[in-house]
Short mmCIF file of C-alpha atoms in Angstrom, two decimals:
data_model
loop_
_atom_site.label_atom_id
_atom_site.label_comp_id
_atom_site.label_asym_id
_atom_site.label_seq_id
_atom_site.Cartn_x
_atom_site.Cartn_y
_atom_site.Cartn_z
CA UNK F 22 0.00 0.00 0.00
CA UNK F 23 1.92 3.16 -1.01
CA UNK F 24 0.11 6.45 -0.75
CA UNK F 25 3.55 8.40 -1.04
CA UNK F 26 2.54 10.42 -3.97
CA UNK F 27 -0.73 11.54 -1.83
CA UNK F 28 0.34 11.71 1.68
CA UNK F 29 3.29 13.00 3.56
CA UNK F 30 3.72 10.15 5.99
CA UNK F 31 5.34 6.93 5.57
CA UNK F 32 2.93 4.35 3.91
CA UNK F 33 1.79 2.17 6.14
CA UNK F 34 3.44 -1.46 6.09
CA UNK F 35 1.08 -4.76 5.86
CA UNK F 36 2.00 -6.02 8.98
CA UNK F 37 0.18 -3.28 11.52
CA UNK F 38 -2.75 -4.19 9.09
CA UNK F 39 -2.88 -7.53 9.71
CA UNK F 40 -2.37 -7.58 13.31
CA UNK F 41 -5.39 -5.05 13.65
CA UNK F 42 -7.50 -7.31 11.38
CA UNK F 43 -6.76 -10.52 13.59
CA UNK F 44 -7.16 -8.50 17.09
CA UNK F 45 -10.36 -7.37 15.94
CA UNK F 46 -11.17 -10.97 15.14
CA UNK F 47 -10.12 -11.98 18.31
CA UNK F 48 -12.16 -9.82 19.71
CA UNK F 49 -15.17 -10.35 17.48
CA UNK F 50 -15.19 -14.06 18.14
CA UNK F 51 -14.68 -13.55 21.69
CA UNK F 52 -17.64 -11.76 22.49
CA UNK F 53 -19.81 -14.52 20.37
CA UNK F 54 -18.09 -17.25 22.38
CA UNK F 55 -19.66 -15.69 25.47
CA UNK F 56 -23.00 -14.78 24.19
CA UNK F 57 -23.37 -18.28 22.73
CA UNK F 58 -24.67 -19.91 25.49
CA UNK F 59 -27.30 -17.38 26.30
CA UNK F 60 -28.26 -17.23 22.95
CA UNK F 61 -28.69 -20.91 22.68
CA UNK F 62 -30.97 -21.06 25.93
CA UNK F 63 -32.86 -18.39 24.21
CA UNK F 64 -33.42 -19.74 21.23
CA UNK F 65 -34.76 -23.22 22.85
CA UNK F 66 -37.07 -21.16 24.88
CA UNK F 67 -38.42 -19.08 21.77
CA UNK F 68 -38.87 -22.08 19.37
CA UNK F 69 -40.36 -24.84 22.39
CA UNK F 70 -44.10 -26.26 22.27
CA UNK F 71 -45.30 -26.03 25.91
CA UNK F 72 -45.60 -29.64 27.47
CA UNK F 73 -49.32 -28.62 28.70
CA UNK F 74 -50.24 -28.80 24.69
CA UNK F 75 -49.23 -32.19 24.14
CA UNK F 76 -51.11 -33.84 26.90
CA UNK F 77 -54.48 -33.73 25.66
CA UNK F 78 -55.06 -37.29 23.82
CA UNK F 79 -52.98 -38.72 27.16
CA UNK F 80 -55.74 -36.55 29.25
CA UNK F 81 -58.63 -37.58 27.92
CA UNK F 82 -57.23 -41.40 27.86
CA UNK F 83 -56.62 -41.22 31.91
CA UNK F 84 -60.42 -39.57 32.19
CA UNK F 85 -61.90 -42.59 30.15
CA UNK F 86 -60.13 -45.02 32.08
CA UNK F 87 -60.90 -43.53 35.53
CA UNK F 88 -64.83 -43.64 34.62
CA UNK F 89 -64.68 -47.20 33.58
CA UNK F 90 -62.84 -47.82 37.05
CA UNK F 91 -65.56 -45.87 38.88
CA UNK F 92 -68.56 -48.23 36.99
CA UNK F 93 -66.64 -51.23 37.57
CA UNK F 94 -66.82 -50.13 41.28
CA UNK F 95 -69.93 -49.06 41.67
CA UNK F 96 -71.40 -52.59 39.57
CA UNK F 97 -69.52 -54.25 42.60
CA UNK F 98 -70.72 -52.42 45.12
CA UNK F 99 -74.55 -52.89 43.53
CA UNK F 100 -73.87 -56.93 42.97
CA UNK F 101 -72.77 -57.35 46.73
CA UNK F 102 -75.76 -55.07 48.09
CA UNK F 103 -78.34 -57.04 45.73
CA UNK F 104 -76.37 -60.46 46.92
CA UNK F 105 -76.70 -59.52 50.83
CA UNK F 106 -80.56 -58.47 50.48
CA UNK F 107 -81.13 -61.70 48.45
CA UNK F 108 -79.47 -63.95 51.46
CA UNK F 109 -82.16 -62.02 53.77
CA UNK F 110 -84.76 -62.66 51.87
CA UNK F 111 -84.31 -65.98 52.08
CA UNK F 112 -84.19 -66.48 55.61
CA UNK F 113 -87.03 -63.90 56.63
CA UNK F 114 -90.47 -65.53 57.86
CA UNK F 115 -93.12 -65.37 55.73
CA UNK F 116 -95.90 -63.84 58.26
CA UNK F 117 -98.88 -63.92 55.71
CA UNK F 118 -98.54 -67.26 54.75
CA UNK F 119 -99.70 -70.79 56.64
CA UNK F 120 -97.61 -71.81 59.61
CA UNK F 121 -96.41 -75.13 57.82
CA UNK F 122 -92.95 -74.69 56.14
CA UNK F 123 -93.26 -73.93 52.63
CA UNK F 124 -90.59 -73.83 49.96
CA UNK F 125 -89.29 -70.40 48.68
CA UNK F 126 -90.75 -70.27 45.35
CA UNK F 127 -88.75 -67.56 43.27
CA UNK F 128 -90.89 -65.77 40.56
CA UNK F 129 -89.89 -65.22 36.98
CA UNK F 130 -89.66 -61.68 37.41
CA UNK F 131 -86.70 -62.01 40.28
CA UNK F 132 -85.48 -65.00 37.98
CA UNK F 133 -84.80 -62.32 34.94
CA UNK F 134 -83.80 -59.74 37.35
CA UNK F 135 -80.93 -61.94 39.34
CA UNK F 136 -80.18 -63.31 35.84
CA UNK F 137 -80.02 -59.92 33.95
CA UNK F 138 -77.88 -58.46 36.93
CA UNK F 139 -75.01 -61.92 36.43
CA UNK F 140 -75.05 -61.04 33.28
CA UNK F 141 -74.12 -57.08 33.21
CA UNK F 142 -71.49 -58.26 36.48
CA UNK F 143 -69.85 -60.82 34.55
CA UNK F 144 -69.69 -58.69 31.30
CA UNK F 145 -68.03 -55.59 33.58
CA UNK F 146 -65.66 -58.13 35.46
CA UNK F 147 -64.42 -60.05 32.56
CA UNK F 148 -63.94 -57.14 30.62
CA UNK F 149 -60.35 -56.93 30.09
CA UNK F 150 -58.50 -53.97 31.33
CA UNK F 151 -58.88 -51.06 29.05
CA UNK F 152 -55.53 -49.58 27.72
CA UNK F 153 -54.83 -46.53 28.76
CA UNK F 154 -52.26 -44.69 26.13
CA UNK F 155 -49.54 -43.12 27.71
CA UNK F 156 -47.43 -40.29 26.45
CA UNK F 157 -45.04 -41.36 23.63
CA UNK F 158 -41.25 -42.23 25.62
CA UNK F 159 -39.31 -39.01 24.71
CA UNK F 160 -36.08 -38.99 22.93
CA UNK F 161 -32.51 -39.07 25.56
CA UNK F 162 -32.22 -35.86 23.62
CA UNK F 163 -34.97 -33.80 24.73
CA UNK F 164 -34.84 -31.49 27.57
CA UNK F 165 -37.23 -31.23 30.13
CA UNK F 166 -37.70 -27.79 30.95
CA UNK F 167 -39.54 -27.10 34.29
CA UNK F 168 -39.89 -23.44 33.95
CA UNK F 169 -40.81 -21.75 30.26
CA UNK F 170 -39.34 -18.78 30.77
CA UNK F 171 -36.03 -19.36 33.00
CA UNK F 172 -33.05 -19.24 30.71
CA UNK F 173 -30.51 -20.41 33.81
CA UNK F 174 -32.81 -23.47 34.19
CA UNK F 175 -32.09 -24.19 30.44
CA UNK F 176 -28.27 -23.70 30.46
CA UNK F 177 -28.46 -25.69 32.79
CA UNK F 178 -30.11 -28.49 31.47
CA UNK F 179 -28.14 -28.07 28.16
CA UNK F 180 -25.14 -28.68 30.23
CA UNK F 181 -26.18 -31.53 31.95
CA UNK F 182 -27.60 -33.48 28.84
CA UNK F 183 -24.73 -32.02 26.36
CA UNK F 184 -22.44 -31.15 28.02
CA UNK F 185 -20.22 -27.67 26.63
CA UNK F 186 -20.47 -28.93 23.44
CA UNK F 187 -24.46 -28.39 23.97
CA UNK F 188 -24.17 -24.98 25.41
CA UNK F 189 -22.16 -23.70 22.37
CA UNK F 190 -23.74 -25.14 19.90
CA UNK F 191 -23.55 -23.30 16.85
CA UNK F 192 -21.12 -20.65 17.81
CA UNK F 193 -18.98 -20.82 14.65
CA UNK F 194 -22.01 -20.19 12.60
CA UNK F 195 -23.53 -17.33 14.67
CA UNK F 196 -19.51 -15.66 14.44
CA UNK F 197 -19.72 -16.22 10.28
CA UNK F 198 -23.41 -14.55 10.40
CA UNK F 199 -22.24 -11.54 12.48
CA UNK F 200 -19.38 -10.96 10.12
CA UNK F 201 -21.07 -11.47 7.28
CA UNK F 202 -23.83 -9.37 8.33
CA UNK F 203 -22.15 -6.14 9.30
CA UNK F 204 -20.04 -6.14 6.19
CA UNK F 205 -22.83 -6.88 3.79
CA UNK F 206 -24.77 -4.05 5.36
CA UNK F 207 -21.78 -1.35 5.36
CA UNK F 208 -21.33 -2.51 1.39
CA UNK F 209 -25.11 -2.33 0.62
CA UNK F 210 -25.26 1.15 2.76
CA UNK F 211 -22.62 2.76 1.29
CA UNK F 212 -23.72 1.40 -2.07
CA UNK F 213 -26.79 2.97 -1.75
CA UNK F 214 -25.69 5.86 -0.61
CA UNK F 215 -23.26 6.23 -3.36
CA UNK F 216 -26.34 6.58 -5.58
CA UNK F 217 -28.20 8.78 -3.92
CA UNK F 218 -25.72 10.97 -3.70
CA UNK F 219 -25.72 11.45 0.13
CA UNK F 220 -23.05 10.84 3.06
CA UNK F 221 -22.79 6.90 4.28
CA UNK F 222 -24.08 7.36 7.94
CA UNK F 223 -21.78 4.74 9.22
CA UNK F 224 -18.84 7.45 8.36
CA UNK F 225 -20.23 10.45 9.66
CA UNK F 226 -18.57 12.28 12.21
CA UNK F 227 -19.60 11.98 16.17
CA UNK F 228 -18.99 14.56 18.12
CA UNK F 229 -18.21 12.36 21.27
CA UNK F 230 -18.08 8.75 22.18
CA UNK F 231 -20.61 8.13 24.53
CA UNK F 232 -23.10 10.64 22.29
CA UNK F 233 -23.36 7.95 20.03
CA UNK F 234 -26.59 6.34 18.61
CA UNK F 235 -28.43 3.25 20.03
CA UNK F 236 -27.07 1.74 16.34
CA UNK F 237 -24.05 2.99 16.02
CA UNK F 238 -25.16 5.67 13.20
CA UNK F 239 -25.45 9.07 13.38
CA UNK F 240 -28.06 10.92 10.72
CA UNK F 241 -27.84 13.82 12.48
CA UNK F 242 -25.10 15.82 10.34
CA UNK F 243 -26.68 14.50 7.33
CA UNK F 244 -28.21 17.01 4.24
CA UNK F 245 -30.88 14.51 3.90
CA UNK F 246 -31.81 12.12 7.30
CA UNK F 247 -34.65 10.78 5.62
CA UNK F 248 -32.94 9.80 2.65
CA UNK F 249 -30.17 8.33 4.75
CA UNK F 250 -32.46 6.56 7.32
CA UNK F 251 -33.59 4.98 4.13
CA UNK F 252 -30.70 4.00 2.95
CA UNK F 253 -29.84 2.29 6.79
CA UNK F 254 -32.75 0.28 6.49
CA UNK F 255 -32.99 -1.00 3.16
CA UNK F 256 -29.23 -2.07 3.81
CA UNK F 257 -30.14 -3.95 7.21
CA UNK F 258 -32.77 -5.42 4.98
CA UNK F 259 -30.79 -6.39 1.79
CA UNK F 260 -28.23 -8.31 4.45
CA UNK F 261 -31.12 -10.05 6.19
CA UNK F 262 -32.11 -11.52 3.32
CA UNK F 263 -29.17 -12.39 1.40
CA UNK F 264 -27.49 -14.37 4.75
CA UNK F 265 -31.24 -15.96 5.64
CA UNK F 266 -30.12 -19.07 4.32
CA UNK F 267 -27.33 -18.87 6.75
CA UNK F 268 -29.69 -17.75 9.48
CA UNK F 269 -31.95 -20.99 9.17
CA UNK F 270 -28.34 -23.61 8.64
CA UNK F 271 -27.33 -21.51 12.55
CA UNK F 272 -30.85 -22.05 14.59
CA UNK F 273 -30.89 -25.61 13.26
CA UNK F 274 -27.29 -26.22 14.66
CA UNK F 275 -28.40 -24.75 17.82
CA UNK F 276 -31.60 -26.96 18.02
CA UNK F 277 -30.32 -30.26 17.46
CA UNK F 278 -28.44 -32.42 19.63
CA UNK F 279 -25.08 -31.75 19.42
CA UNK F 280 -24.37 -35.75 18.42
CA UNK F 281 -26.30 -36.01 15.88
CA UNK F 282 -24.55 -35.26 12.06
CA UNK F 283 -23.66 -32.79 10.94
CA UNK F 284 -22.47 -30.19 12.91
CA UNK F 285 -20.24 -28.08 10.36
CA UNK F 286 -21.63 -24.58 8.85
CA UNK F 287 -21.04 -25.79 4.96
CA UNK F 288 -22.60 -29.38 5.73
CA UNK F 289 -25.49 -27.82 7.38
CA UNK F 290 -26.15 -25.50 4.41
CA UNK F 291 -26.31 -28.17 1.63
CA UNK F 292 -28.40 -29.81 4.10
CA UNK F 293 -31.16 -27.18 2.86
CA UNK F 294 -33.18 -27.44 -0.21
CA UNK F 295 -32.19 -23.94 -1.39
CA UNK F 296 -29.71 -20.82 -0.62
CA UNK F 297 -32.36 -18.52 -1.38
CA UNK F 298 -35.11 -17.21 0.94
CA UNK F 299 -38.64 -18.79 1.34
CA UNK F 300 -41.31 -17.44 0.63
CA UNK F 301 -43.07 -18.67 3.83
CA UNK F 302 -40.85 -16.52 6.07
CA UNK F 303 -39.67 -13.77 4.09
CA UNK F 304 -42.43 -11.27 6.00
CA UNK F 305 -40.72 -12.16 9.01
CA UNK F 306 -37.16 -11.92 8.01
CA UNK F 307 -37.62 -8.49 6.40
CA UNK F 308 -39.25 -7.06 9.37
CA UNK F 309 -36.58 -8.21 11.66
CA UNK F 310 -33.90 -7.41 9.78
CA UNK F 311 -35.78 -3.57 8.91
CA UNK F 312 -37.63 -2.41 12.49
CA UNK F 313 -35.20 -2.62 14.85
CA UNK F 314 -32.61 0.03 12.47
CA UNK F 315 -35.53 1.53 11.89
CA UNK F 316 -36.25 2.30 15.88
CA UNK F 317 -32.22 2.69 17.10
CA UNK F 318 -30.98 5.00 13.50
CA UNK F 319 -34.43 7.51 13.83
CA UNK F 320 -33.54 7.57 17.22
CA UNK F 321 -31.25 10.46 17.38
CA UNK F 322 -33.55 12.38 14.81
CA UNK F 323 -36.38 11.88 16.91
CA UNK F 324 -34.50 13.17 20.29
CA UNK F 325 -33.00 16.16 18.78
CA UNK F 326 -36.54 17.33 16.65
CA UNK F 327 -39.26 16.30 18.93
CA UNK F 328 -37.77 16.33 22.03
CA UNK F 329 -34.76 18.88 21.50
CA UNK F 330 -32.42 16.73 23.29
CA UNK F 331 -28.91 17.16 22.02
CA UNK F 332 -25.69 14.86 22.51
CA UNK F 333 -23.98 18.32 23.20
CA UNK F 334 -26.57 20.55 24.76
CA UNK F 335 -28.15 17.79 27.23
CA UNK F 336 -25.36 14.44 26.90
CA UNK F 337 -26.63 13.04 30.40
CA UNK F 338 -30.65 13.01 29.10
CA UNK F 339 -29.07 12.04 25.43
CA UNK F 340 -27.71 8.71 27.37
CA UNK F 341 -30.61 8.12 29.33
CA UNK F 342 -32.72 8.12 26.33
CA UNK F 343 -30.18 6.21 24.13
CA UNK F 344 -30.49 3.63 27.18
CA UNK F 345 -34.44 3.95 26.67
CA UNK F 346 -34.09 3.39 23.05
CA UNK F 347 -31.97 0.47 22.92
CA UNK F 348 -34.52 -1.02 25.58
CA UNK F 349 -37.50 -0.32 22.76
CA UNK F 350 -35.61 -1.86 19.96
CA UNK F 351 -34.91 -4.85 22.41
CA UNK F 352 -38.73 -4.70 22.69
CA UNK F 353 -39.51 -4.65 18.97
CA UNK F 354 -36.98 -7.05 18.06
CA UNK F 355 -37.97 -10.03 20.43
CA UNK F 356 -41.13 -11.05 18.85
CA UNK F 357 -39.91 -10.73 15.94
CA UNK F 358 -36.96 -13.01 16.35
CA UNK F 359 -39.24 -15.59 18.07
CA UNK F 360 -41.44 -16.57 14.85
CA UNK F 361 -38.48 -16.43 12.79
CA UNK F 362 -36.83 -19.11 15.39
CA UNK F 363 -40.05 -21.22 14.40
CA UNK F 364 -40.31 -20.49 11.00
CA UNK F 365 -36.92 -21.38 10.39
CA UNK F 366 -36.79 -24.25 12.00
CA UNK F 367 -40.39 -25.28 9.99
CA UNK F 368 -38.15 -24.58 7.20
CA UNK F 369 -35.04 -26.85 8.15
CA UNK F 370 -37.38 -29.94 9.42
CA UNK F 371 -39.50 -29.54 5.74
CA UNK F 372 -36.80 -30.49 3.85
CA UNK F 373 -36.37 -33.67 2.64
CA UNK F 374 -32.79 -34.28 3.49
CA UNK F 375 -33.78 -33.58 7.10
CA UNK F 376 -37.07 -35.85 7.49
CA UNK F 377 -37.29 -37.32 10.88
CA UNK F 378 -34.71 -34.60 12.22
CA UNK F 379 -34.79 -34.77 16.11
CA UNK F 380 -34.27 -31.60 17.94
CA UNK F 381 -33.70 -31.00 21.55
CA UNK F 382 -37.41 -29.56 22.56
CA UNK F 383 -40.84 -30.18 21.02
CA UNK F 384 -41.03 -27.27 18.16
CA UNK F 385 -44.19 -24.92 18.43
CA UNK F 386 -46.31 -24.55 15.35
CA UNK F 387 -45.40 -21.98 12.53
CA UNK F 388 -48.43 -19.97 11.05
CA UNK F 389 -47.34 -16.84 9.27
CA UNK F 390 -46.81 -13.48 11.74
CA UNK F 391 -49.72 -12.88 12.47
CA UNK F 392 -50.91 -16.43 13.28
CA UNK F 393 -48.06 -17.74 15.78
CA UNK F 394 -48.13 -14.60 17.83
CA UNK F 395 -52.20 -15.65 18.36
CA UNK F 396 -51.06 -19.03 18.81
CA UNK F 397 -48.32 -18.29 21.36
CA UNK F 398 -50.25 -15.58 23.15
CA UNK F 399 -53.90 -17.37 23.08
CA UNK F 400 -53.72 -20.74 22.22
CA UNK F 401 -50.64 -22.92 23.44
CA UNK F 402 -49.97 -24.36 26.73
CA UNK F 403 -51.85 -22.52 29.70
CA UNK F 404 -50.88 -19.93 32.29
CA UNK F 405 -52.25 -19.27 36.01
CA UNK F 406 -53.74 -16.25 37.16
CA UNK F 407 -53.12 -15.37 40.41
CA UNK F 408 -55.55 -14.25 42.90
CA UNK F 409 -55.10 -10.65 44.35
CA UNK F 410 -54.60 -11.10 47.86
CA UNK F 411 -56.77 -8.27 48.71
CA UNK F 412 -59.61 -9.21 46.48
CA UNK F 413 -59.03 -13.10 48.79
CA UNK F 414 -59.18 -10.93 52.52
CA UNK F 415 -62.48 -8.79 51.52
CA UNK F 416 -64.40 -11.98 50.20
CA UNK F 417 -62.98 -13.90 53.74
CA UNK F 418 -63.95 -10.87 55.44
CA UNK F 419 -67.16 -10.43 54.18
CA UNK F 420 -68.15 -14.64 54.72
CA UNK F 421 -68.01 -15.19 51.01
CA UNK F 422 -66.17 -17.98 49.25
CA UNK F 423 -62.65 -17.06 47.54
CA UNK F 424 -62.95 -17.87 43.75
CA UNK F 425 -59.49 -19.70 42.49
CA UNK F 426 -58.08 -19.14 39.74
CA UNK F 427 -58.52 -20.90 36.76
CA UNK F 428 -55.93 -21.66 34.65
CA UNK F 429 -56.02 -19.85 31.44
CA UNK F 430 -55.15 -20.98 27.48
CA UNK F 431 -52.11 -19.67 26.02
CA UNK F 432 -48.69 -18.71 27.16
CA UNK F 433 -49.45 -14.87 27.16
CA UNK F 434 -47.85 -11.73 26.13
CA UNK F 435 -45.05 -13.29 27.86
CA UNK F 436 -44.23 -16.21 25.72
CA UNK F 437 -43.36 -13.76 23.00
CA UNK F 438 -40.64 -11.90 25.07
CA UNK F 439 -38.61 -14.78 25.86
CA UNK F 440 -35.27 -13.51 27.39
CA UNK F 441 -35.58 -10.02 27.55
CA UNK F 442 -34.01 -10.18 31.09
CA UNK F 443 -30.74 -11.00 29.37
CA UNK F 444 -31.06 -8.72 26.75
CA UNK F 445 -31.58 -6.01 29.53
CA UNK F 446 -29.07 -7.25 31.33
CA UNK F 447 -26.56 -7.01 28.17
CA UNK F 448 -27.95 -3.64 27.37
CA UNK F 449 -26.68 -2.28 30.67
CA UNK F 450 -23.35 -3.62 29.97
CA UNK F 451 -23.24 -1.92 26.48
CA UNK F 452 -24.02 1.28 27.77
CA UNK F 453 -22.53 1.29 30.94
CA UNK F 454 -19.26 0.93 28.32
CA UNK F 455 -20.36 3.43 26.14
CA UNK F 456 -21.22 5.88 29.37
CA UNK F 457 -17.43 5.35 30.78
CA UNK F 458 -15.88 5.92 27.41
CA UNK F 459 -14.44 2.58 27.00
CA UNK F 460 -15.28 -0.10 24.29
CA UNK F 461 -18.88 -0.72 23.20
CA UNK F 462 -19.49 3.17 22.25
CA UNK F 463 -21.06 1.94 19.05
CA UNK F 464 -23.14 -0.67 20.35
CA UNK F 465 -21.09 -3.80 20.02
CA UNK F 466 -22.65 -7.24 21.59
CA UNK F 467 -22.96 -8.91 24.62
#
């Protein structure tokens, strides 16, 4: 690289180059090695069927066979009653009758009866057993997760069944997406806004590190922040698109047992049927790749024109509502994410290459946007409401019975905000960084 003829310094020499290019590789692959595990525990959260769904047929099976237990007893109990008042009949006088001895005589009519009654006893008692179905044996591979929503319980049931291997499952994959992703989107972005003939808003100049957007772009200094918050989003789109085939080959990794073939990223892709996006999920994928740039690049614009908070007039209330930001697009993001978990993994189980493909939790059903958010919030699994205790001390005060709870259908609003507490948690971290001045001013991961 000589740039004698245009600068006065020394050219720089390829070896400072590639030393920064492997420490920041280092780095990058670093910080995925330590999110893996809480990203794999959130995934398996995200994607699982509740348990409560699958136990209807087994249910209704244990109901049929308890009633058939309860007739049997109660044709017992009749047989033995009818029995002990037959005995009694026999030996009671007969004080209407003459005073010499007579035979007992039975009539047809008790003659049907006794023989009618044998007949239903003996037809109930030599019934064989009915079968009552039990709950298909689940695989050595599948977790049982006590708590839905705990992501420590599922660590650490991924360690105990897997092992490390199972708690960084797919980590290689999720570092080749992130790199892939932010250079496809700084090529895209400053492709497009090479055309449009307006500044790339990944290069424009921030006044100070911790004033810094919730995205790591800054449309403030721009001529044109529509045209560039444009241009940020269709990029973040264009990415998420091209690397969804790369996307789907990473959740299935991170969804299957980690002994079950194959395991590498290139194996794993020709496992697919295509390289190219479905059409089933491509909503989905565009909205999660476009909304949350959306939210964290208008950010800034919104702060500085609505609410006339500046990074240099008001930096403290800038951070604060950088903070709040980031927590919105955490918000918008999550439920996103968690029907493009399912869909994707619809997508890897559908293809033919992967038919009979276990994975480590019984997969929730995949029906468009629209129609697994119903399903997760209304129809799957069920959820307990809990009684106000204040409501429970008036109604004991005032004599009147407390009404439990009934258990509800469907996981809730909830089930579609499945690790947020990490995500919080991660967001503190980032900004506490950014706040101090030190690394993570430009919003770099957990």
């Amino acid at each position: 690289m000589d740039y004698s003829d245009y600068l006065s310094d020394p050219s720089p020499s390829s070896t400072p180059t590639i030393k920064t290019i492997a420490e920041h590789a280092v780095w990058k692959y670093s910080s995925v090695f330590l999110a893996q595990p809480f990203e794999v525990a959130k995934t398996v959260l995200q994607v699982r069927a509740p348990s409560s769904a699958q136990k209807g047929p087994t249910q209704a099976a244990t109901a049929d066979h308890a009633r058939r237990r309860r007739m049997q007893h109660r044709a017992n109990d009749v047989h033995q009653d009818y029995e002990v008042s037959s005995d009694s009949d026999y030996d009671s006088p007969s004080y209407f009758t003459a005073t010499a001895p007579l035979e007992h005589t039975p009539t047809r009519q008790s003659r049907a009866r006794r023989r009618k009654d044998s007949l239903d006893w003996n037809q109930i008692s030599d019934a064989p057993p009915s079968h009552v179905p039990t709950a298909p044996k689940p695989s050595p591979h599948t977790l049982d997760l006590k708590s839905p929503s705990s992501l420590t319980a599922a660590l650490s049931i991924l360690w105990q069944t897997e092992g490390a291997w199972g708690v960084w499952k797919g980590t290689n994959s999720t570092y080749f997406h992130s790199i892939l992703l932010s250079t496809l989107t700084s090529f895209a972005r400053s492709f497009l806004a090479a055309i449009f003939a307006i500044p790339d808003p990944s290069l424009s100049f921030q006044l100070s590190p911790s004033a810094g957007s919730a995205g790591g772009l800054d449309i403030l200094s721009s001529p044109n922040p529509i045209f560039s918050l444009a241009v940020a989003v269709s990029a973040a789109s264009v990415a998420g698109i091209l690397l969804s085939p790369l996307d789907i080959a990473r959740t299935k990794l991170m969804l299957t047992p980690s002994t079950h073939p194959p395991r590498s990223v290139m194996s794993t892709l020709n496992s697919l049927s295509s390289w190219t996006l479905p059409w089933s999920i491509a909503p989905v994928t565009f909205l999660h790749s476009a909304l949350p740039t959306f939210v964290s690049t208008s950010l800034p614009l919104f702060l500085r024109s609505k609410l006339s908070i500046d990074p240099l007039l008001t930096p403290n209330v800038y951070a604060v509502a950088t903070f709040i930001g980031q927590g919105l697009e955490l918000g918008v993001k999550l439920p996103l994410e968690t029907v493009l978990r399912r869909g994707q993994i619809h997508i890897a189980q559908s293809t033919v290459k992967n038919q009979g493909m276990q994975t480590v939790v019984e997969i929730g059903p995949y029906k468009g946007l629209a129609g697994t958010m119903r399903s997760i919030v209304y129809e799957e699994g069920e959820r307990s409401t809990k009684t106000i205790p204040a409501t429970a001390t008036a109604a004991a005060r005032a004599g009147r019975p407390v009404r439990e709870s009934q258990p509800r259908k469907g996981q809730g609003l909830e089930g579609l905000w499945r690790g947020w507490r990490i995500g919080m948690w991660g967001l503190i971290g980032v900004w506490g960084a950014a706040t101090l001045g030190g690394v993570g001013s430009n919003g770099g991961e957990f």
